[in-house]
XYZ file of C-alpha atoms in Angstrom:
103
model
C 0.000 0.000 0.000
C 1.276 3.473 -0.863
C 2.465 5.693 1.968
C -0.311 8.095 2.872
C -3.075 5.881 1.456
C -5.968 5.636 3.893
C -8.308 2.760 3.083
C -11.078 4.336 5.143
C -10.227 8.009 4.737
C -12.677 10.543 3.315
C -11.290 10.297 -0.225
C -11.596 6.499 -0.286
C -15.055 6.489 1.273
C -16.445 9.148 -1.051
C -14.793 7.509 -4.064
C -16.702 4.319 -3.287
C -19.966 6.171 -2.650
C -19.791 8.520 -5.634
C -18.403 5.757 -7.838
C -21.751 3.998 -7.537
C -23.513 6.751 -9.469
C -20.843 9.092 -10.751
C -18.503 8.823 -13.726
C -15.094 8.278 -12.147
C -13.780 6.080 -14.944
C -12.670 6.812 -18.478
C -16.011 6.105 -20.164
C -17.474 9.538 -19.561
C -19.589 11.623 -21.917
C -17.573 14.405 -23.618
C -19.508 17.206 -21.886
C -18.871 15.569 -18.503
C -15.174 15.129 -19.247
C -14.908 18.837 -20.084
C -16.758 19.841 -16.899
C -14.627 17.579 -14.699
C -11.421 18.804 -16.355
C -12.361 22.417 -15.606
C -13.216 21.603 -11.997
C -9.986 19.600 -11.607
C -7.949 22.528 -12.935
C -9.604 24.855 -10.420
C -8.866 22.417 -7.585
C -5.210 22.089 -8.639
C -4.922 25.892 -8.870
C -6.462 26.317 -5.427
C -4.131 23.787 -3.819
C -1.112 25.137 -5.699
C -1.885 28.775 -4.810
C -0.258 28.205 -1.421
C 2.752 26.546 -3.021
C 1.548 23.072 -2.078
C 1.930 20.009 -4.273
C -1.031 17.842 -5.177
C -1.050 15.110 -2.518
C -3.671 12.823 -1.038
C -3.539 14.805 2.178
C -3.914 18.088 0.305
C -6.918 16.760 -1.622
C -8.449 15.505 1.619
C -8.028 18.921 3.240
C -9.508 20.620 0.176
C -12.452 18.206 0.157
C -13.073 18.690 3.896
C -13.171 22.464 3.489
C -15.324 22.258 0.379
C -17.831 19.920 2.046
C -17.953 22.162 5.141
C -18.850 25.087 2.888
C -21.513 23.010 1.129
C -23.084 22.006 4.445
C -23.072 25.613 5.663
C -25.021 26.582 2.534
C -27.483 23.721 3.093
C -26.397 21.680 0.058
C -26.948 17.929 -0.023
C -26.229 15.422 -2.762
C -29.742 14.083 -3.209
C -30.609 16.172 -6.271
C -31.140 14.605 -9.677
C -28.430 15.194 -12.213
C -25.043 16.770 -11.714
C -25.084 20.137 -10.000
C -21.973 22.304 -9.572
C -21.121 20.871 -6.148
C -21.469 17.266 -7.295
C -19.220 17.948 -10.280
C -16.593 19.514 -7.995
C -16.638 16.497 -5.659
C -16.403 14.121 -8.635
C -13.438 16.110 -9.970
C -11.621 15.876 -6.618
C -12.258 12.138 -6.456
C -11.177 11.669 -10.058
C -7.923 13.534 -9.305
C -7.363 11.260 -6.309
C -7.829 8.170 -8.498
C -5.683 9.493 -11.353
C -2.808 10.234 -8.970
C -3.068 6.908 -7.136
C -4.222 8.326 -3.806
C -7.244 5.991 -3.803
C -8.077 2.819 -5.677
C-alpha cells in the first residue's frame, strides 16, 4: 500500500460512494469530461496557490473544506443530475484516483 493511502479516509469512502452513481472512470460523456477537467484545474490551482503540491492529504483537506462550505449553505447530494457541487466532488475524487491516492 502506498504511503499516505488511507483505506477508510474521506477520499476512499467518497470515491466508493460517488463511484456507484458518478462517472469516475474513463467512459465519460464528452460534456462531462470537459466539466470535470475544468473543476480539476480549479482544484489544482487552489491547492497550488499556497505553493503546495497535489497530494492525497492536500486533496483531503480541500475536500473537507469544500464539504464544510456546502453544508453551511445547506447543500446535499440528493438532487437529480449533476449540479456544480457534485461535479466539484467528482473532480476531486477523479484527481485522487488518477494520482493513485485511492483505488
